[in-house]
Short mmCIF file of C-alpha atoms and ligand atoms in Angstrom, two decimals:
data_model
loop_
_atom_site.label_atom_id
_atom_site.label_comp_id
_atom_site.label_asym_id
_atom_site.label_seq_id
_atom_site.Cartn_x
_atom_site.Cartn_y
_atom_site.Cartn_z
CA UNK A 580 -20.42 -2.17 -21.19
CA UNK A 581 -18.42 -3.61 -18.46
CA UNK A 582 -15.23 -2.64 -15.62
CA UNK A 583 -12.46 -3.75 -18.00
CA UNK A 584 -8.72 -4.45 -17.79
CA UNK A 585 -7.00 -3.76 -21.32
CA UNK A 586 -3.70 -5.21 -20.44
CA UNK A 587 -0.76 -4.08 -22.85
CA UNK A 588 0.03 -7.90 -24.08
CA UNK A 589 3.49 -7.27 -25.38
CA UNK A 590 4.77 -5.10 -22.33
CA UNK A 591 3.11 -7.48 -19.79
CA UNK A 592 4.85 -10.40 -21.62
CA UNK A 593 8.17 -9.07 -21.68
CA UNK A 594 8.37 -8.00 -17.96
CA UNK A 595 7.09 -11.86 -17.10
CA UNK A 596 10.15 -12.90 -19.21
CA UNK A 597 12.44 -10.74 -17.51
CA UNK A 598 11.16 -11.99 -14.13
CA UNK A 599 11.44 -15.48 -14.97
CA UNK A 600 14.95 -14.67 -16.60
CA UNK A 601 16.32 -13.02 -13.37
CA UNK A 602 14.45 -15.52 -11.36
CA UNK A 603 15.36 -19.23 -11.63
CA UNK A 604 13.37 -22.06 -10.33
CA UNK A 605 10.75 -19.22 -10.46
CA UNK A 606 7.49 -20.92 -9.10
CA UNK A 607 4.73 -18.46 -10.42
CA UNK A 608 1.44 -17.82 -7.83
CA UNK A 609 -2.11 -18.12 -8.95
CA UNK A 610 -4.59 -17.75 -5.94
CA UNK A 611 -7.38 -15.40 -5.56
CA UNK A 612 -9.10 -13.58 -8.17
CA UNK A 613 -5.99 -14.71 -9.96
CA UNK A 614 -4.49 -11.35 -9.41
CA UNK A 615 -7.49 -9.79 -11.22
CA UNK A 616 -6.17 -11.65 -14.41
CA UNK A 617 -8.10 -14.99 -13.76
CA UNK A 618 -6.32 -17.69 -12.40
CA UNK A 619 -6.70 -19.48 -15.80
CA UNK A 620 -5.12 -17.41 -17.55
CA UNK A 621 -2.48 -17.37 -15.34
CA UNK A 622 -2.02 -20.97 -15.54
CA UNK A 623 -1.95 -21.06 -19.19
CA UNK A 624 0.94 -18.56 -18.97
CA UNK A 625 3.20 -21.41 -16.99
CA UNK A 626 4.64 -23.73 -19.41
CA UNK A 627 5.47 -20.53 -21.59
CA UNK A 628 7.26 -18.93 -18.83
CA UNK A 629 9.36 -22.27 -18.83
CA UNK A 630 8.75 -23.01 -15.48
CA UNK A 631 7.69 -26.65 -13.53
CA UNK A 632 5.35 -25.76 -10.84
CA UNK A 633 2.81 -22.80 -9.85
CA UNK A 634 1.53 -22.21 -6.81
CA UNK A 635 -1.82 -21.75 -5.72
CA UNK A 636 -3.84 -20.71 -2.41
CA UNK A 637 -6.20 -23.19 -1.64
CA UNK A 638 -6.75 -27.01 -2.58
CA UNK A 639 -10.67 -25.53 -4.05
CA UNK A 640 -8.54 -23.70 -6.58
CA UNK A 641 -6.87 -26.77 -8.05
CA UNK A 642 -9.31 -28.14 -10.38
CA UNK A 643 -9.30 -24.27 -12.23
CA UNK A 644 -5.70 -24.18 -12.85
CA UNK A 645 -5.22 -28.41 -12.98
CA UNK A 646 -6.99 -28.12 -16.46
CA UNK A 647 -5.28 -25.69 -17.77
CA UNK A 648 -1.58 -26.42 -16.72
CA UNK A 649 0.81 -29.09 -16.38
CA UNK A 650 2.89 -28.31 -14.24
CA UNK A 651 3.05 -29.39 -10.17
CA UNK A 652 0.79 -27.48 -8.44
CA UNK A 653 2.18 -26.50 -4.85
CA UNK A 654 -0.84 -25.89 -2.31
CA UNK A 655 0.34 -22.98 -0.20
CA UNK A 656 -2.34 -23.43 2.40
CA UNK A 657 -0.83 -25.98 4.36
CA UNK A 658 -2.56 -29.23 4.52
CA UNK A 659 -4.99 -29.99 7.31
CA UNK A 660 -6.48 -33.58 8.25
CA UNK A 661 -10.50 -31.81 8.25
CA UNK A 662 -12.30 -32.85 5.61
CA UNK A 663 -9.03 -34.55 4.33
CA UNK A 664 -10.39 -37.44 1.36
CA UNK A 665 -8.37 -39.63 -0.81
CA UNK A 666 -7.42 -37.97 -3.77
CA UNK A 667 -9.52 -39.03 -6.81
CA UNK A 668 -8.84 -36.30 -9.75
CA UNK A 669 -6.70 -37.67 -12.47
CA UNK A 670 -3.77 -34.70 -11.68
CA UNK A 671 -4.02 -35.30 -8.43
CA UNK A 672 -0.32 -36.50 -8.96
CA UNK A 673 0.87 -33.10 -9.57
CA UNK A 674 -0.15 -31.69 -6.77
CA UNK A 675 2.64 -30.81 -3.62
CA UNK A 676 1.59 -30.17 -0.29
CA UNK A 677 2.18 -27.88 2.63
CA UNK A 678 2.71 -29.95 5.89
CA UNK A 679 3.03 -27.24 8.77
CA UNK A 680 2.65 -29.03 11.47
CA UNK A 681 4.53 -32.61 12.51
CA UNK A 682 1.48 -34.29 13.02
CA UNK A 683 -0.22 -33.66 10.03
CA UNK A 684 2.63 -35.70 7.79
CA UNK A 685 1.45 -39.12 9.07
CA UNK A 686 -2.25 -38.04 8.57
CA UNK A 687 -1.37 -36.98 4.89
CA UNK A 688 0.74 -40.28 4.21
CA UNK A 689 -2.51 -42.26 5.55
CA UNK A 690 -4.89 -40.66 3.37
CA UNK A 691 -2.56 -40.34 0.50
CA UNK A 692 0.23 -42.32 0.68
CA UNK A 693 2.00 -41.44 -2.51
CA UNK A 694 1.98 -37.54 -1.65
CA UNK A 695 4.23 -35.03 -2.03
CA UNK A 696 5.00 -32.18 0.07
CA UNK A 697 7.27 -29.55 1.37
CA UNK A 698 7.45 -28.54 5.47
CA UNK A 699 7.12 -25.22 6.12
CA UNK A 700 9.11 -23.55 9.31
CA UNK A 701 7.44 -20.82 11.13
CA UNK A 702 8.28 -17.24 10.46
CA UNK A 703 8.24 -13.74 11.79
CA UNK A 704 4.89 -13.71 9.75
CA UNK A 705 3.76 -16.10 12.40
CA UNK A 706 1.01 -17.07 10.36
CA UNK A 707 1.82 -20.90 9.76
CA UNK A 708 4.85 -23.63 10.14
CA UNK A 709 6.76 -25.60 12.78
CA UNK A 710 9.29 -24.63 14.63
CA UNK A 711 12.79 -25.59 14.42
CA UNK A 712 12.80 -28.35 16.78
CA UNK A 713 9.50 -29.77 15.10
CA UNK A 714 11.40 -30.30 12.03
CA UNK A 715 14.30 -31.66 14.13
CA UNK A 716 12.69 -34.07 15.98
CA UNK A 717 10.76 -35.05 12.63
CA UNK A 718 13.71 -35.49 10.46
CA UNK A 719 15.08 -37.67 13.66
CA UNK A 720 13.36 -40.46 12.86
CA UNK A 721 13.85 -40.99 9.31
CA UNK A 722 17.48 -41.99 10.34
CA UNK A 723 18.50 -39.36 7.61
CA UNK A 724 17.28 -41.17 4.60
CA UNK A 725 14.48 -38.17 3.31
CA UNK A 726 11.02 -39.91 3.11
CA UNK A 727 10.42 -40.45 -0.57
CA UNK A 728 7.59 -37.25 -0.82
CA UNK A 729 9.58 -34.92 0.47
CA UNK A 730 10.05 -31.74 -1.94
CA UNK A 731 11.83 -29.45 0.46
CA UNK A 732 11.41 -26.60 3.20
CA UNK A 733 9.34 -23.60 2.83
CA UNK A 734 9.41 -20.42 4.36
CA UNK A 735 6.81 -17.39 4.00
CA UNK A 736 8.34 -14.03 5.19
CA UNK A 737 7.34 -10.58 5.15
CA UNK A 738 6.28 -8.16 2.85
CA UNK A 739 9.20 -5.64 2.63
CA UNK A 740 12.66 -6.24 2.69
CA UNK A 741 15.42 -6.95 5.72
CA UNK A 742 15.16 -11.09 5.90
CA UNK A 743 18.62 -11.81 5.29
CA UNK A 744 19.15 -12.66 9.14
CA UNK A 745 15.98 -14.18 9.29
CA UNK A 746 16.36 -16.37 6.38
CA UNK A 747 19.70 -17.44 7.79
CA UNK A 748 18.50 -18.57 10.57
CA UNK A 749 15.82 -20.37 8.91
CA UNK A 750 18.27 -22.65 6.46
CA UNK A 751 20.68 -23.06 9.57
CA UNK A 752 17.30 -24.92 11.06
CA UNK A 753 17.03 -26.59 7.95
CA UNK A 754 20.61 -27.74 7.64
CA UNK A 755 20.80 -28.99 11.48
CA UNK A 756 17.43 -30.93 10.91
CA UNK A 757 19.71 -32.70 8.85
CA UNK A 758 16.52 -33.71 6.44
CA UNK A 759 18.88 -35.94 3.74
CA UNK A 760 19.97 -35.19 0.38
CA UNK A 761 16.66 -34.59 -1.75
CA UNK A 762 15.16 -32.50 0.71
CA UNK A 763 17.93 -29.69 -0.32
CA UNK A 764 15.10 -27.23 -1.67
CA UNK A 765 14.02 -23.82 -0.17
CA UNK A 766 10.48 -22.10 -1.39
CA UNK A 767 10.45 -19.03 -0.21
CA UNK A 768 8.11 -16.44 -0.29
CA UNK A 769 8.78 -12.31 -0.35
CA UNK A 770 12.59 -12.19 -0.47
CA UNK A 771 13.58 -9.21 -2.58
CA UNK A 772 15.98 -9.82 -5.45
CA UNK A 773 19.11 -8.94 -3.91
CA UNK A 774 18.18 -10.88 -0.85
CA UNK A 775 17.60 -13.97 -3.39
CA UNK A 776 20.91 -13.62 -4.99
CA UNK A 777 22.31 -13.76 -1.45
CA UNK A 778 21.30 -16.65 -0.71
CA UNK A 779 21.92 -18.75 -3.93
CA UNK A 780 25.38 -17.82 -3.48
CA UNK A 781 25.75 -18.65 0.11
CA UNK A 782 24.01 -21.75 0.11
CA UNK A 783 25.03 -22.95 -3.35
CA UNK A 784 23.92 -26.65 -1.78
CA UNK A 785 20.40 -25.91 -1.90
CA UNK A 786 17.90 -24.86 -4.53
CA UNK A 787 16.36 -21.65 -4.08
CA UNK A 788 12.24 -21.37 -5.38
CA UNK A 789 10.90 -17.98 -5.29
CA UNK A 790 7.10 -17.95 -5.07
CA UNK A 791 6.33 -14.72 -6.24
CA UNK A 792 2.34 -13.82 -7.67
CA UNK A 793 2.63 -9.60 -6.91
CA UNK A 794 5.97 -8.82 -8.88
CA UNK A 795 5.33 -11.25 -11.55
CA UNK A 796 1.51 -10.55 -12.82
CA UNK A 797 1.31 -6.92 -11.73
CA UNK A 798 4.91 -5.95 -11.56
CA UNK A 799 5.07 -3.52 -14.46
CA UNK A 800 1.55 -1.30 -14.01
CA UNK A 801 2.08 0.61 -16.96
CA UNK A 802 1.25 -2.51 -18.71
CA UNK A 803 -2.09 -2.57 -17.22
CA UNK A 804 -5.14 -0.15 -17.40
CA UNK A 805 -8.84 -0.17 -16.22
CA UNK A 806 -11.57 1.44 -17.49
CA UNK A 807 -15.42 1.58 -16.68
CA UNK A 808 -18.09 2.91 -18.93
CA UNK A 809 -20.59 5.58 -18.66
CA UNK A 810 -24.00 3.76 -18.75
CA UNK A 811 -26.51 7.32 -17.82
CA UNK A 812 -25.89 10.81 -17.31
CA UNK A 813 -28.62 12.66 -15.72
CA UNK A 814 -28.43 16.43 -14.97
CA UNK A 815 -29.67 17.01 -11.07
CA UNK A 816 -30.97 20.71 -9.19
CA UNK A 817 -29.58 21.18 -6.10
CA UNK A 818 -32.03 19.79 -3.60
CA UNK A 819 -33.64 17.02 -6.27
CA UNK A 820 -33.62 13.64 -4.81
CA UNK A 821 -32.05 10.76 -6.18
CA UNK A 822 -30.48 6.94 -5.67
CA UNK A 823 -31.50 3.88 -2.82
CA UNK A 824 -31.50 6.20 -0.12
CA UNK A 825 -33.19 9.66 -1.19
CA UNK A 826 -30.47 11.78 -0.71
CA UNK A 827 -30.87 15.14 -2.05
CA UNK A 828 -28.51 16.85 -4.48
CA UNK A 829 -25.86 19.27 -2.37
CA UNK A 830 -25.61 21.61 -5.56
CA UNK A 831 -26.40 21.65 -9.12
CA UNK A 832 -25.00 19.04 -11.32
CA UNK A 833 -25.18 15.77 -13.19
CA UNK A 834 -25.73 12.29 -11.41
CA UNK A 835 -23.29 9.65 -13.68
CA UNK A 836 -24.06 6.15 -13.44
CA UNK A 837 -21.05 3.90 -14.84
CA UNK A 838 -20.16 0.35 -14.52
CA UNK A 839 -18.51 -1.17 -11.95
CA UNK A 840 -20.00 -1.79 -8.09
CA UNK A 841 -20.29 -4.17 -5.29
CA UNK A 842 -19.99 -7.32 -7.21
CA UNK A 843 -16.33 -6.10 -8.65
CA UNK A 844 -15.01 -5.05 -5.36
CA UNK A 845 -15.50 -1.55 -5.87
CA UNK A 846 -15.55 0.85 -3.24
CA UNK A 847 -14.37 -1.54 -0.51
CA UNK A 848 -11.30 0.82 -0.26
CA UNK A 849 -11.50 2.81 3.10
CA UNK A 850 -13.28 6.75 1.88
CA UNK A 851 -11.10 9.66 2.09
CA UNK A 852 -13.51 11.70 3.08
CA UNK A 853 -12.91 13.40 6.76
CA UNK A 854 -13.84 16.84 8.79
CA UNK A 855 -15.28 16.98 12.31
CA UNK A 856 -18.97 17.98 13.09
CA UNK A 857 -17.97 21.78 13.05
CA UNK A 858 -16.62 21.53 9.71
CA UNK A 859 -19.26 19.90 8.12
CA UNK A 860 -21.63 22.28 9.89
CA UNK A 861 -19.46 25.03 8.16
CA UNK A 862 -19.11 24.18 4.81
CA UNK A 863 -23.02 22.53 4.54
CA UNK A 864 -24.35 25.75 3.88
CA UNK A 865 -22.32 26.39 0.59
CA UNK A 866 -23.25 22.61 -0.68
CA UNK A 867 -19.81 20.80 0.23
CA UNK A 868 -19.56 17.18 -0.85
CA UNK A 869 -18.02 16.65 1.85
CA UNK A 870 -20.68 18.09 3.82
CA UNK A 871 -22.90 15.82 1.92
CA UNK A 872 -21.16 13.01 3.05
CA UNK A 873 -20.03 11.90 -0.59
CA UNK A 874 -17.21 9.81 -0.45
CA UNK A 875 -14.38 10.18 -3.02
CA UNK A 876 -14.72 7.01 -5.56
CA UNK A 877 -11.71 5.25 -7.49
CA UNK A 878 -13.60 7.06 -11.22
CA UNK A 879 -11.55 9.51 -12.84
CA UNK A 880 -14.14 12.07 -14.91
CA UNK A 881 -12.76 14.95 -17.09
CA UNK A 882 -9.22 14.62 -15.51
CA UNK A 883 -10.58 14.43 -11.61
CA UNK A 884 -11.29 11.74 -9.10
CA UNK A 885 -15.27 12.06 -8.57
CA UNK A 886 -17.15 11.73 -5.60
CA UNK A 887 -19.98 8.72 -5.00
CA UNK A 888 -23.36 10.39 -5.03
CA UNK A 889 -24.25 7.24 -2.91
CA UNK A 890 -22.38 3.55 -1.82
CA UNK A 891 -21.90 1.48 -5.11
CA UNK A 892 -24.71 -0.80 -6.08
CA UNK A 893 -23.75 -4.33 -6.71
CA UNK A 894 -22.86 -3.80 -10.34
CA UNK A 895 -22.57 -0.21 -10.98
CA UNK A 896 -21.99 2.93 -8.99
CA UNK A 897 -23.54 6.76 -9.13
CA UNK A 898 -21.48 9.69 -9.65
CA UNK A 899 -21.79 13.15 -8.59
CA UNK A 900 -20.52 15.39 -11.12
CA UNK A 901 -20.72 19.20 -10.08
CA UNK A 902 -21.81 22.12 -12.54
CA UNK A 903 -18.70 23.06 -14.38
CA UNK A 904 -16.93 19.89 -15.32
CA UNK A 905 -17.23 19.09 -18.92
CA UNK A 906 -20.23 15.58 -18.58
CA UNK A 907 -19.12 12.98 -20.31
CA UNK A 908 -21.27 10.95 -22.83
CA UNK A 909 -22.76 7.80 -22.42
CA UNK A 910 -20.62 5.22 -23.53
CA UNK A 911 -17.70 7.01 -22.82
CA UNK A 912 -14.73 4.92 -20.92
CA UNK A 913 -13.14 6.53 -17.83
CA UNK A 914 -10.13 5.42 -15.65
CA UNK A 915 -10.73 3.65 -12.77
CA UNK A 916 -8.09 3.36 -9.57
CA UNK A 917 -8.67 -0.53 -8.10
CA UNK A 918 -6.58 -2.51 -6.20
CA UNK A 919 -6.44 -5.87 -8.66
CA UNK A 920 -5.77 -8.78 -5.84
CA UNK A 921 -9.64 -7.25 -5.07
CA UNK A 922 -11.51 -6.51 -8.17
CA UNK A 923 -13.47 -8.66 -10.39
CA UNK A 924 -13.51 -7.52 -13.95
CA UNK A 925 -15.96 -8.16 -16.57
CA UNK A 926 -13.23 -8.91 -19.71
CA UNK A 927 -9.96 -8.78 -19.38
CA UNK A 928 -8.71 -7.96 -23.31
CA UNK A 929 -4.53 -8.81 -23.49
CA UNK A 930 -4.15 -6.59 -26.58
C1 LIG B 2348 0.31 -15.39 -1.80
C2 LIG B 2348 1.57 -16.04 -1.41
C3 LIG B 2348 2.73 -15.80 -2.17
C4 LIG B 2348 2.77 -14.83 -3.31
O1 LIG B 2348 2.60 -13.56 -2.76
P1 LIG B 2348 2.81 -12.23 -3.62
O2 LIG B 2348 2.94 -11.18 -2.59
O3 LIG B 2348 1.59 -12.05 -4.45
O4 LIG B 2348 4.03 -12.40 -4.44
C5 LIG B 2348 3.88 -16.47 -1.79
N1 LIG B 2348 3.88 -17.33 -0.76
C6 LIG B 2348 2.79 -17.58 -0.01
C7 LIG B 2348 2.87 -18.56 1.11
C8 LIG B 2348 1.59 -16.94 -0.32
O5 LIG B 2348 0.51 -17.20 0.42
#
């Protein structure tokens, strides 16, 4: 039995309505591990949110979510003239670009010359986009009639609040780049709600997009739980050797093997476990775990986080469970702690 997410279908629907409600011109993300949901499931979620375009990572991600939506499908990862072909799938119409650098556009409009495509302006994230005079001196010589492809300006900020001045700036670049009428869209990435309302209201001229994955898919955790099953249970002496590496028991217990390793992302998180030499030294003698060297794991068994007994294996992970705690059967489900943008489940069930 697998690492699964039982995701509370009603409560996980309602807060995507309420996002999309609060949220117009919402443009939902699906990228990744599809934010442990699968990013077709995502995409089938798109038309029912009632929105016209959802954003995804990388071009490789299209044909998943091209199938199984029909809405635009805005390429975040701006596009690059590498490896750059002529577009041959049959949706390949729906898809909008990410030009973030000047140069690129006329490499884009040679390979494809029907594209369409937002330019994105460099932020404090300095991770990608032109700079204000880029756009400028782009926009300059279309003699302010907005090439026919053009979808608008995105912007990428931030995790975490505190943009407003930012963003200000940023539209001030976009309104002196004097782009033409058409080109009056902003996609922007990380704004918080307040900071969104902000800026519909002081920029009434321009259409706001929020690109939001995070808040959307995973914004109401209650709706969401993950569970692993116990696949062994063996009891251990202190001193018996077990697992890859022949480590030996640090006291008396039971070894628990459950589901869930490598392969899902699980125990990439960085251990908990600490103490200096001296400590160790101190505590080895009375069989510490931490002494051991057993790093805490995301399993929860009878109502406490568990050590590893040794690193995950690719598709399921040991479990030291020390004499005392009440050992749980075999096929019983425990909680797991993951971080979803990094975990691969087995099923996901919407109940
Ligand atoms: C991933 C991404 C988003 C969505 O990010 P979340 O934090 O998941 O909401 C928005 N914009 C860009 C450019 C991204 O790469």
């Amino acid at each position: 039995m697998p690492l699964t997410l039982t995701v509370d279908g009603e409560r996980w629907r309602a807060h995507l309505r309420e996002v999309a409600a609060a949220q117009p011109g919402l443009v939902p993300v699906a990228k990744g591990n599809g934010y442990g949901f699968g990013l077709g499931r995502l995409a089938r979620r798109v038309a029912w949110l009632g929105c016209d375009t959802l954003g995804v990572g990388t071009y490789e991600e299209l044909p998943e979510v091209a199938t199984r939506c029909a809405a635009d499908l805005l390429v975040l990862t701006p596009w690059r003239p590498y490896g750059a072909t002529a577009p041959q799938d049959t949706w390949h119409r729906r898809v909008v670009h990410t030009v973030s650098r000047p140069q690129d556009l006329p490499a884009l409009l040679e390979v494809d010359p029907g594209a369409r495509y937002v330019l994105e302006l460099g932020t404090s994230m300095r991770r990608h986009g032109m700079s204000g005079r880029e756009l400028r001196d782009l926009a300059a010589t279309w003699g302010g009639v907005a090439p026919r492809g053009l979808r608008g300006v995105a912007v990428h900020l931030p995790l975490a609040g505190g943009h407003l001045d930012e963003v200000e700036r940023l539209v001030q670049e976009a309104v002196a780049a004097d782009l033409g009428a058409g080109a009056r869209t902003l996609w922007v990435s990380h704004l918080t709600s307040t900071e969104l309302d902000r800026l519909r209201t002081t920029h009434g001229d321009f259409t706001i997009r929020p690109r939001i994955g995070t808040d959307l898919w995973l914004g109401d955790r209650d709706a969401l739980t993950v569970t692993a099953t116990v696949l062994d249970v063996h009891p251990i002496a202190r001193g018996e050797t077990y697992g890859y590496r022949g480590r030996s028991a640090p006291r008396a217990g039971h070894l628990v093997v459950v589901s869930g390793g490598t392969a899902h992302g699980i125990g990439l998180e960085a251990p908990l476990g600490e103490g200096s030499v001296r400590a160790r030294a101190s505590t080895l003698a009375r069989g510490s775990l931490d002494a051991a060297g057993l790093v805490r794991s995301p399993y929860t068994v009878d109502g406490k986080v568990r050590r590893f007994a040794e690193p995950p294996h690719m598709q399921a992970s040991m479990l030291f469970l020390p004499s005392g705690a009440r050992v749980p059967e075999i096929g019983a489900e425990l909680p797991v702690r993951v971080r979803y943008t990094a975990t691969t489940f087995d099923r996901v069930v919407v109940a």
